[in-house]
Every structure is written in C-alpha cells, then in structure tokens.
Amino acid sequence: MKKLQLLTTTAALLLLLAGGAAGTARAQDTNVDPEAKTERTAVDDLALADQLYLMGLEAEDPVLLIAAARIYAATPAEERDYEAVDDDESDAPQPAERADRPSLEAALEAARTHADDQPDLVAVIDEMESVAPRGRVRGPGTASGRVGAGRQVTYYGDTTRFRGGEPATITIQGYGVSDLDLFVFDENGNEICRSVRGSDRERCDWYPRWTGPFRVEVRNYGNRAADFILRTN
C-alpha cells in the first residue's frame, strides 16, 4: 500500500513539475510557428477588394468598382469593436467617418455614379444590389481607424486573439495620404511580424503556436493624420 501511495505521489509530482515547466516555457516563448507555411485567407481577398475600390474611385472606373463589389459580396465581413488606444491620449481613438469607406454598398454606389448610363454596367449593378447580403453577417473582422501624424494606434485584448495552429492575418489599407506601418507582438512582448513597405497598405500573417492575445500597432510616420481600414481573420 505504501509503495502504491509513493508511486502515485511521485507521478503527481512529475505531472505538476511538467505543467510548471510548460507554463514557464510558454511565458518566455514566442507565439509563432516558424515552420508553418502561410496560406491565403479571406482577409487577403478583402484587401484586394479595398485596393480595387480605391483605384476605381481615383480613376472613376465603374469596372474596377464592380470588381471590388463582387469580392465584397463573395466575402462578407463582420463589423467589430476592436479594443484600441491612442499612444498619446490613453483612450480609444475616434474611428474614421468617411463617405468613401470601402464596402459593398459604397462600391456599388460609386460604380453607378460613374457608369454614365451604360446599360450593361447598370444592369450588373442592379442585379448585385438585389442580391446583396442583408443584416448581420459572420466573417473576417473589419473596422475603420484613424491615426495622427507621427503617432500610433494600438489594438489589444480579446479582439486581437488568434487560435493556435490556425493562420492569422491582419491587413491595413490607408487612403494614400501618409506612410503607415504595421507591427504585431505576442502576449510576451515578442515581435511576431512587421510590415514596413513605405506605403499605407500593409499585411502580416503568421501561425500562432497556441491560442492567445496579440498586440497590433498601426504607426503613422507621415506628417498628416491618416484614416485606414483594419481587417483580421
């Protein structure tokens, strides 16, 4: 009996030590799998639609706008309230309020404006409006943001939590007025990804090793405040 109790106690102690060691390792490890291959996600499709939409607005091209609308219709996004803080104000920054904010409705409206009564294009727009998604949808998360000149906005908490073993993707798309960069850190403060291409369109993707929160920073290195769209899967 004493031998059995000794074995049981020893086994429990080993399990406890193993769990403690795993917890310590996780507290120090970087939450990214460097060997996992990234893959295309719905966020990438939405980022492409955002580019087409903004290009269509600038060129007043209804074909580009309809192409963007098709992608938005095929990839509905869920409006989310991300936890965010401005680096200088210690409170949530005001979201961007723009009439040209990328969306299915905005793309179709702009396409109609620039279709110049071309019957074929107008017919396509009418059909897309008739079958556009209605009500709340599930899908990649999306939100608008604004970051001041020379400042940064930080997203954090459960709204930027990603599942272990599944692809994680974040994109930002600005409006062409400033240089925005994107940085991602895990819960231990390790830098997971940086996207610094010298433009206002940036993308980070990685595979978390375990489910946990990440800190996402949008930094504005320009001399003008910038509005942007944030997308997450």
mmCIF file of C-alpha atoms in Angstrom:
data_model
loop_
_atom_site.group_PDB
_atom_site.id
_atom_site.type_symbol
_atom_site.label_atom_id
_atom_site.label_comp_id
_atom_site.label_asym_id
_atom_site.label_seq_id
_atom_site.Cartn_x
_atom_site.Cartn_y
_atom_site.Cartn_z
ATOM 1 C CA MET A 1 0.000 0.000 0.000
ATOM 2 C CA LYS A 2 2.804 2.395 0.926
ATOM 3 C CA LYS A 3 4.573 1.549 -2.336
ATOM 4 C CA LEU A 4 1.404 2.344 -4.309
ATOM 5 C CA GLN A 5 0.968 5.648 -2.478
ATOM 6 C CA LEU A 6 4.610 6.508 -3.168
ATOM 7 C CA LEU A 7 4.199 5.793 -6.890
ATOM 8 C CA THR A 8 1.003 7.848 -7.029
ATOM 9 C CA THR A 9 2.622 10.787 -5.254
ATOM 10 C CA THR A 10 5.684 10.619 -7.485
ATOM 11 C CA ALA A 11 3.541 10.564 -10.625
ATOM 12 C CA ALA A 12 1.508 13.557 -9.444
ATOM 13 C CA LEU A 13 4.689 15.469 -8.627
ATOM 14 C CA LEU A 14 6.128 14.762 -12.077
ATOM 15 C CA LEU A 15 2.933 15.959 -13.749
ATOM 16 C CA LEU A 16 2.966 19.112 -11.633
ATOM 17 C CA LEU A 17 6.590 19.828 -12.493
ATOM 18 C CA ALA A 18 5.933 19.176 -16.183
ATOM 19 C CA GLY A 19 2.972 21.551 -16.168
ATOM 20 C CA GLY A 20 5.013 24.211 -14.399
ATOM 21 C CA ALA A 21 7.844 23.830 -16.878
ATOM 22 C CA ALA A 22 5.427 24.127 -19.802
ATOM 23 C CA GLY A 23 3.885 27.222 -18.269
ATOM 24 C CA THR A 24 7.310 28.801 -17.778
ATOM 25 C CA ALA A 25 8.314 27.961 -21.348
ATOM 26 C CA ARG A 26 5.127 29.486 -22.716
ATOM 27 C CA ALA A 27 5.697 32.614 -20.665
ATOM 28 C CA GLN A 28 9.064 33.045 -22.382
ATOM 29 C CA ASP A 29 8.437 31.571 -25.822
ATOM 30 C CA THR A 30 7.440 33.395 -28.977
ATOM 31 C CA ASN A 31 3.896 32.582 -30.057
ATOM 32 C CA VAL A 32 4.618 31.804 -33.684
ATOM 33 C CA ASP A 33 5.403 28.612 -35.553
ATOM 34 C CA PRO A 34 8.338 29.486 -37.845
ATOM 35 C CA GLU A 35 7.978 26.272 -39.839
ATOM 36 C CA ALA A 36 4.308 26.644 -40.737
ATOM 37 C CA LYS A 37 3.581 27.851 -44.245
ATOM 38 C CA THR A 38 1.263 30.809 -44.630
ATOM 39 C CA GLU A 39 -1.817 30.481 -46.788
ATOM 40 C CA ARG A 40 -4.284 32.808 -48.431
ATOM 41 C CA THR A 41 -7.261 33.800 -46.285
ATOM 42 C CA ALA A 42 -10.463 35.751 -46.801
ATOM 43 C CA VAL A 43 -8.690 38.811 -45.397
ATOM 44 C CA ASP A 44 -6.413 38.785 -48.446
ATOM 45 C CA ASP A 45 -9.457 38.839 -50.724
ATOM 46 C CA LEU A 46 -10.895 41.809 -48.853
ATOM 47 C CA ALA A 47 -7.549 43.621 -49.018
ATOM 48 C CA LEU A 48 -7.584 43.152 -52.798
ATOM 49 C CA ALA A 49 -11.150 44.493 -52.948
ATOM 50 C CA ASP A 50 -10.086 47.557 -50.942
ATOM 51 C CA GLN A 51 -7.305 48.264 -53.442
ATOM 52 C CA LEU A 52 -9.628 47.863 -56.423
ATOM 53 C CA TYR A 53 -12.207 50.087 -54.768
ATOM 54 C CA LEU A 54 -9.767 52.933 -54.071
ATOM 55 C CA MET A 55 -8.250 52.616 -57.556
ATOM 56 C CA GLY A 56 -11.740 52.696 -59.047
ATOM 57 C CA LEU A 57 -12.607 55.852 -57.113
ATOM 58 C CA GLU A 58 -9.441 57.608 -58.222
ATOM 59 C CA ALA A 59 -9.839 56.572 -61.862
ATOM 60 C CA GLU A 60 -13.637 56.940 -61.817
ATOM 61 C CA ASP A 61 -13.718 53.468 -63.339
ATOM 62 C CA PRO A 62 -17.013 51.586 -62.825
ATOM 63 C CA VAL A 63 -15.472 48.287 -63.960
ATOM 64 C CA LEU A 64 -12.891 48.350 -61.156
ATOM 65 C CA LEU A 65 -15.621 49.331 -58.691
ATOM 66 C CA ILE A 66 -17.847 46.451 -59.812
ATOM 67 C CA ALA A 67 -14.900 44.055 -59.481
ATOM 68 C CA ALA A 68 -14.392 45.261 -55.904
ATOM 69 C CA ALA A 69 -18.114 44.876 -55.206
ATOM 70 C CA ARG A 70 -18.057 41.277 -56.439
ATOM 71 C CA ILE A 71 -15.317 40.398 -53.957
ATOM 72 C CA TYR A 72 -17.112 42.189 -51.104
ATOM 73 C CA ALA A 73 -20.300 40.271 -51.930
ATOM 74 C CA ALA A 74 -18.481 36.935 -52.006
ATOM 75 C CA THR A 75 -16.559 37.660 -48.780
ATOM 76 C CA PRO A 76 -18.853 39.326 -46.223
ATOM 77 C CA ALA A 77 -17.067 40.977 -43.311
ATOM 78 C CA GLU A 78 -18.249 41.425 -39.733
ATOM 79 C CA GLU A 79 -18.070 44.892 -38.207
ATOM 80 C CA ARG A 80 -16.219 44.564 -34.893
ATOM 81 C CA ASP A 81 -15.470 46.878 -31.993
ATOM 82 C CA TYR A 82 -11.733 46.381 -31.514
ATOM 83 C CA GLU A 83 -10.174 47.468 -28.233
ATOM 84 C CA ALA A 84 -7.760 50.258 -29.129
ATOM 85 C CA VAL A 85 -5.796 53.062 -27.521
ATOM 86 C CA ASP A 86 -4.066 56.119 -28.957
ATOM 87 C CA ASP A 87 -0.429 56.378 -27.834
ATOM 88 C CA ASP A 88 -0.774 59.956 -26.550
ATOM 89 C CA GLU A 89 -4.309 60.052 -25.194
ATOM 90 C CA SER A 90 -4.766 56.856 -23.113
ATOM 91 C CA ASP A 91 -8.231 56.359 -24.525
ATOM 92 C CA ALA A 92 -9.833 54.890 -27.610
ATOM 93 C CA PRO A 93 -9.175 56.883 -30.798
ATOM 94 C CA GLN A 94 -12.126 58.110 -32.793
ATOM 95 C CA PRO A 95 -12.952 55.833 -35.740
ATOM 96 C CA ALA A 96 -12.765 57.270 -39.216
ATOM 97 C CA GLU A 97 -16.021 58.620 -40.618
ATOM 98 C CA ARG A 98 -15.631 58.723 -44.393
ATOM 99 C CA ALA A 99 -18.218 58.600 -47.137
ATOM 100 C CA ASP A 100 -15.761 56.654 -49.301
ATOM 101 C CA ARG A 101 -15.070 53.964 -46.704
ATOM 102 C CA PRO A 102 -14.609 50.648 -48.573
ATOM 103 C CA SER A 103 -17.704 48.451 -48.507
ATOM 104 C CA LEU A 104 -20.057 46.626 -50.857
ATOM 105 C CA GLU A 105 -22.635 49.407 -50.689
ATOM 106 C CA ALA A 106 -20.059 52.149 -51.296
ATOM 107 C CA ALA A 107 -18.567 50.274 -54.264
ATOM 108 C CA LEU A 108 -21.966 49.792 -55.918
ATOM 109 C CA GLU A 109 -22.980 53.398 -55.313
ATOM 110 C CA ALA A 110 -19.734 54.713 -56.786
ATOM 111 C CA ALA A 111 -19.982 52.304 -59.724
ATOM 112 C CA ARG A 112 -23.469 53.601 -60.506
ATOM 113 C CA THR A 113 -22.240 57.200 -60.326
ATOM 114 C CA HIS A 114 -19.505 56.535 -62.882
ATOM 115 C CA ALA A 115 -21.401 54.116 -65.144
ATOM 116 C CA ASP A 116 -22.640 57.051 -67.274
ATOM 117 C CA ASP A 117 -25.898 55.252 -68.001
ATOM 118 C CA GLN A 118 -24.110 52.386 -69.736
ATOM 119 C CA PRO A 119 -26.953 49.823 -69.871
ATOM 120 C CA ASP A 120 -24.789 46.732 -69.466
ATOM 121 C CA LEU A 121 -22.991 48.067 -66.399
ATOM 122 C CA VAL A 122 -26.163 49.472 -64.854
ATOM 123 C CA ALA A 123 -27.828 46.061 -65.260
ATOM 124 C CA VAL A 124 -24.930 44.390 -63.434
ATOM 125 C CA ILE A 125 -25.139 46.936 -60.621
ATOM 126 C CA ASP A 126 -28.919 46.479 -60.318
ATOM 127 C CA GLU A 127 -28.523 42.710 -60.078
ATOM 128 C CA MET A 128 -25.800 42.921 -57.445
ATOM 129 C CA GLU A 129 -27.856 45.328 -55.346
ATOM 130 C CA SER A 130 -30.820 42.958 -55.463
ATOM 131 C CA VAL A 131 -28.813 40.036 -54.032
ATOM 132 C CA ALA A 132 -26.537 41.970 -51.655
ATOM 133 C CA PRO A 133 -26.246 40.404 -48.157
ATOM 134 C CA ARG A 134 -28.699 41.839 -45.635
ATOM 135 C CA GLY A 135 -28.378 42.122 -41.872
ATOM 136 C CA ARG A 136 -25.573 40.902 -39.636
ATOM 137 C CA VAL A 137 -23.012 38.626 -41.222
ATOM 138 C CA ARG A 138 -20.227 36.390 -39.958
ATOM 139 C CA GLY A 139 -16.802 36.599 -41.489
ATOM 140 C CA PRO A 140 -13.453 38.353 -41.217
ATOM 141 C CA GLY A 141 -13.408 41.255 -38.801
ATOM 142 C CA THR A 142 -13.269 44.804 -40.116
ATOM 143 C CA ALA A 143 -13.144 48.263 -38.578
ATOM 144 C CA SER A 144 -12.160 51.785 -39.535
ATOM 145 C CA GLY A 145 -9.479 53.725 -37.715
ATOM 146 C CA ARG A 146 -7.586 56.989 -37.669
ATOM 147 C CA VAL A 147 -4.018 57.644 -36.547
ATOM 148 C CA GLY A 148 -2.492 61.075 -36.072
ATOM 149 C CA ALA A 149 0.695 62.286 -37.733
ATOM 150 C CA GLY A 150 3.747 60.781 -36.055
ATOM 151 C CA ARG A 151 1.576 58.711 -33.714
ATOM 152 C CA GLN A 152 0.314 55.176 -33.363
ATOM 153 C CA VAL A 153 -2.888 53.314 -32.510
ATOM 154 C CA THR A 154 -2.616 50.041 -30.585
ATOM 155 C CA TYR A 155 -5.177 47.225 -30.749
ATOM 156 C CA TYR A 156 -5.117 44.658 -27.952
ATOM 157 C CA GLY A 157 -7.056 42.193 -25.785
ATOM 158 C CA ASP A 158 -9.612 39.577 -26.775
ATOM 159 C CA THR A 159 -10.434 41.372 -30.026
ATOM 160 C CA THR A 160 -6.978 40.507 -31.346
ATOM 161 C CA ARG A 161 -6.863 36.942 -30.023
ATOM 162 C CA PHE A 162 -5.955 34.243 -32.550
ATOM 163 C CA ARG A 163 -6.255 30.459 -32.418
ATOM 164 C CA GLY A 164 -3.227 28.242 -32.116
ATOM 165 C CA GLY A 165 -2.405 26.122 -35.150
ATOM 166 C CA GLU A 166 -4.543 28.255 -37.490
ATOM 167 C CA PRO A 167 -3.430 31.019 -39.877
ATOM 168 C CA ALA A 168 -3.632 34.571 -38.549
ATOM 169 C CA THR A 169 -3.821 37.510 -40.943
ATOM 170 C CA ILE A 170 -4.033 41.267 -40.393
ATOM 171 C CA THR A 171 -4.100 43.933 -43.087
ATOM 172 C CA ILE A 172 -4.403 47.707 -43.069
ATOM 173 C CA GLN A 173 -5.378 49.845 -46.032
ATOM 174 C CA GLY A 174 -4.988 53.606 -45.859
ATOM 175 C CA TYR A 175 -6.242 56.308 -48.204
ATOM 176 C CA GLY A 176 -2.947 57.292 -49.785
ATOM 177 C CA VAL A 177 -2.138 60.324 -47.644
ATOM 178 C CA SER A 178 0.580 59.008 -45.308
ATOM 179 C CA ASP A 179 3.086 56.202 -44.653
ATOM 180 C CA LEU A 180 1.520 53.610 -42.329
ATOM 181 C CA ASP A 181 3.382 50.620 -40.884
ATOM 182 C CA LEU A 182 2.051 47.526 -39.136
ATOM 183 C CA PHE A 183 3.609 45.703 -36.159
ATOM 184 C CA VAL A 184 2.386 42.610 -34.261
ATOM 185 C CA PHE A 185 3.601 41.442 -30.823
ATOM 186 C CA ASP A 186 2.592 38.384 -28.796
ATOM 187 C CA GLU A 187 1.476 38.408 -25.148
ATOM 188 C CA ASN A 188 5.121 38.127 -24.015
ATOM 189 C CA GLY A 189 6.159 41.237 -25.930
ATOM 190 C CA ASN A 190 7.949 39.346 -28.700
ATOM 191 C CA GLU A 191 7.733 40.906 -32.150
ATOM 192 C CA ILE A 192 5.861 38.473 -34.403
ATOM 193 C CA CYS A 193 5.691 40.484 -37.598
ATOM 194 C CA ARG A 194 6.409 43.888 -39.059
ATOM 195 C CA SER A 195 5.237 45.239 -42.417
ATOM 196 C CA VAL A 196 7.062 48.442 -43.385
ATOM 197 C CA ARG A 197 6.853 48.809 -47.144
ATOM 198 C CA GLY A 198 6.846 52.595 -47.280
ATOM 199 C CA SER A 199 3.160 52.832 -48.192
ATOM 200 C CA ASP A 200 -0.181 52.822 -46.404
ATOM 201 C CA ARG A 201 -1.014 49.220 -47.373
ATOM 202 C CA GLU A 202 0.493 46.599 -45.053
ATOM 203 C CA ARG A 203 -0.072 42.922 -44.244
ATOM 204 C CA CYS A 204 1.057 40.490 -41.534
ATOM 205 C CA ASP A 205 0.372 36.768 -41.395
ATOM 206 C CA TRP A 206 1.666 34.016 -39.114
ATOM 207 C CA TYR A 207 0.735 30.769 -37.357
ATOM 208 C CA PRO A 208 0.312 31.072 -33.565
ATOM 209 C CA ARG A 209 1.638 28.088 -31.617
ATOM 210 C CA TRP A 210 -1.122 28.464 -29.008
ATOM 211 C CA THR A 211 -4.338 30.460 -28.653
ATOM 212 C CA GLY A 212 -3.636 33.847 -27.170
ATOM 213 C CA PRO A 213 -3.899 37.630 -27.482
ATOM 214 C CA PHE A 214 -1.652 39.773 -29.649
ATOM 215 C CA ARG A 215 -0.844 43.488 -29.658
ATOM 216 C CA VAL A 216 -1.272 45.198 -33.018
ATOM 217 C CA GLU A 217 0.274 48.601 -33.668
ATOM 218 C CA VAL A 218 -0.538 50.895 -36.591
ATOM 219 C CA ARG A 219 2.148 53.573 -36.798
ATOM 220 C CA ASN A 220 1.948 56.738 -38.867
ATOM 221 C CA TYR A 221 5.350 58.013 -39.973
ATOM 222 C CA GLY A 222 3.904 60.747 -42.169
ATOM 223 C CA ASN A 223 3.111 64.379 -41.398
ATOM 224 C CA ARG A 224 -0.654 64.044 -41.912
ATOM 225 C CA ALA A 225 -3.333 62.196 -39.974
ATOM 226 C CA ALA A 226 -4.478 59.089 -41.826
ATOM 227 C CA ASP A 227 -7.675 57.047 -41.995
ATOM 228 C CA PHE A 228 -7.412 53.320 -42.600
ATOM 229 C CA ILE A 229 -9.321 50.055 -42.700
ATOM 230 C CA LEU A 230 -8.221 47.214 -40.396
ATOM 231 C CA ARG A 231 -9.026 43.623 -41.395
ATOM 232 C CA THR A 232 -8.479 40.457 -39.334
ATOM 233 C CA ASN A 233 -9.495 36.839 -39.865
#
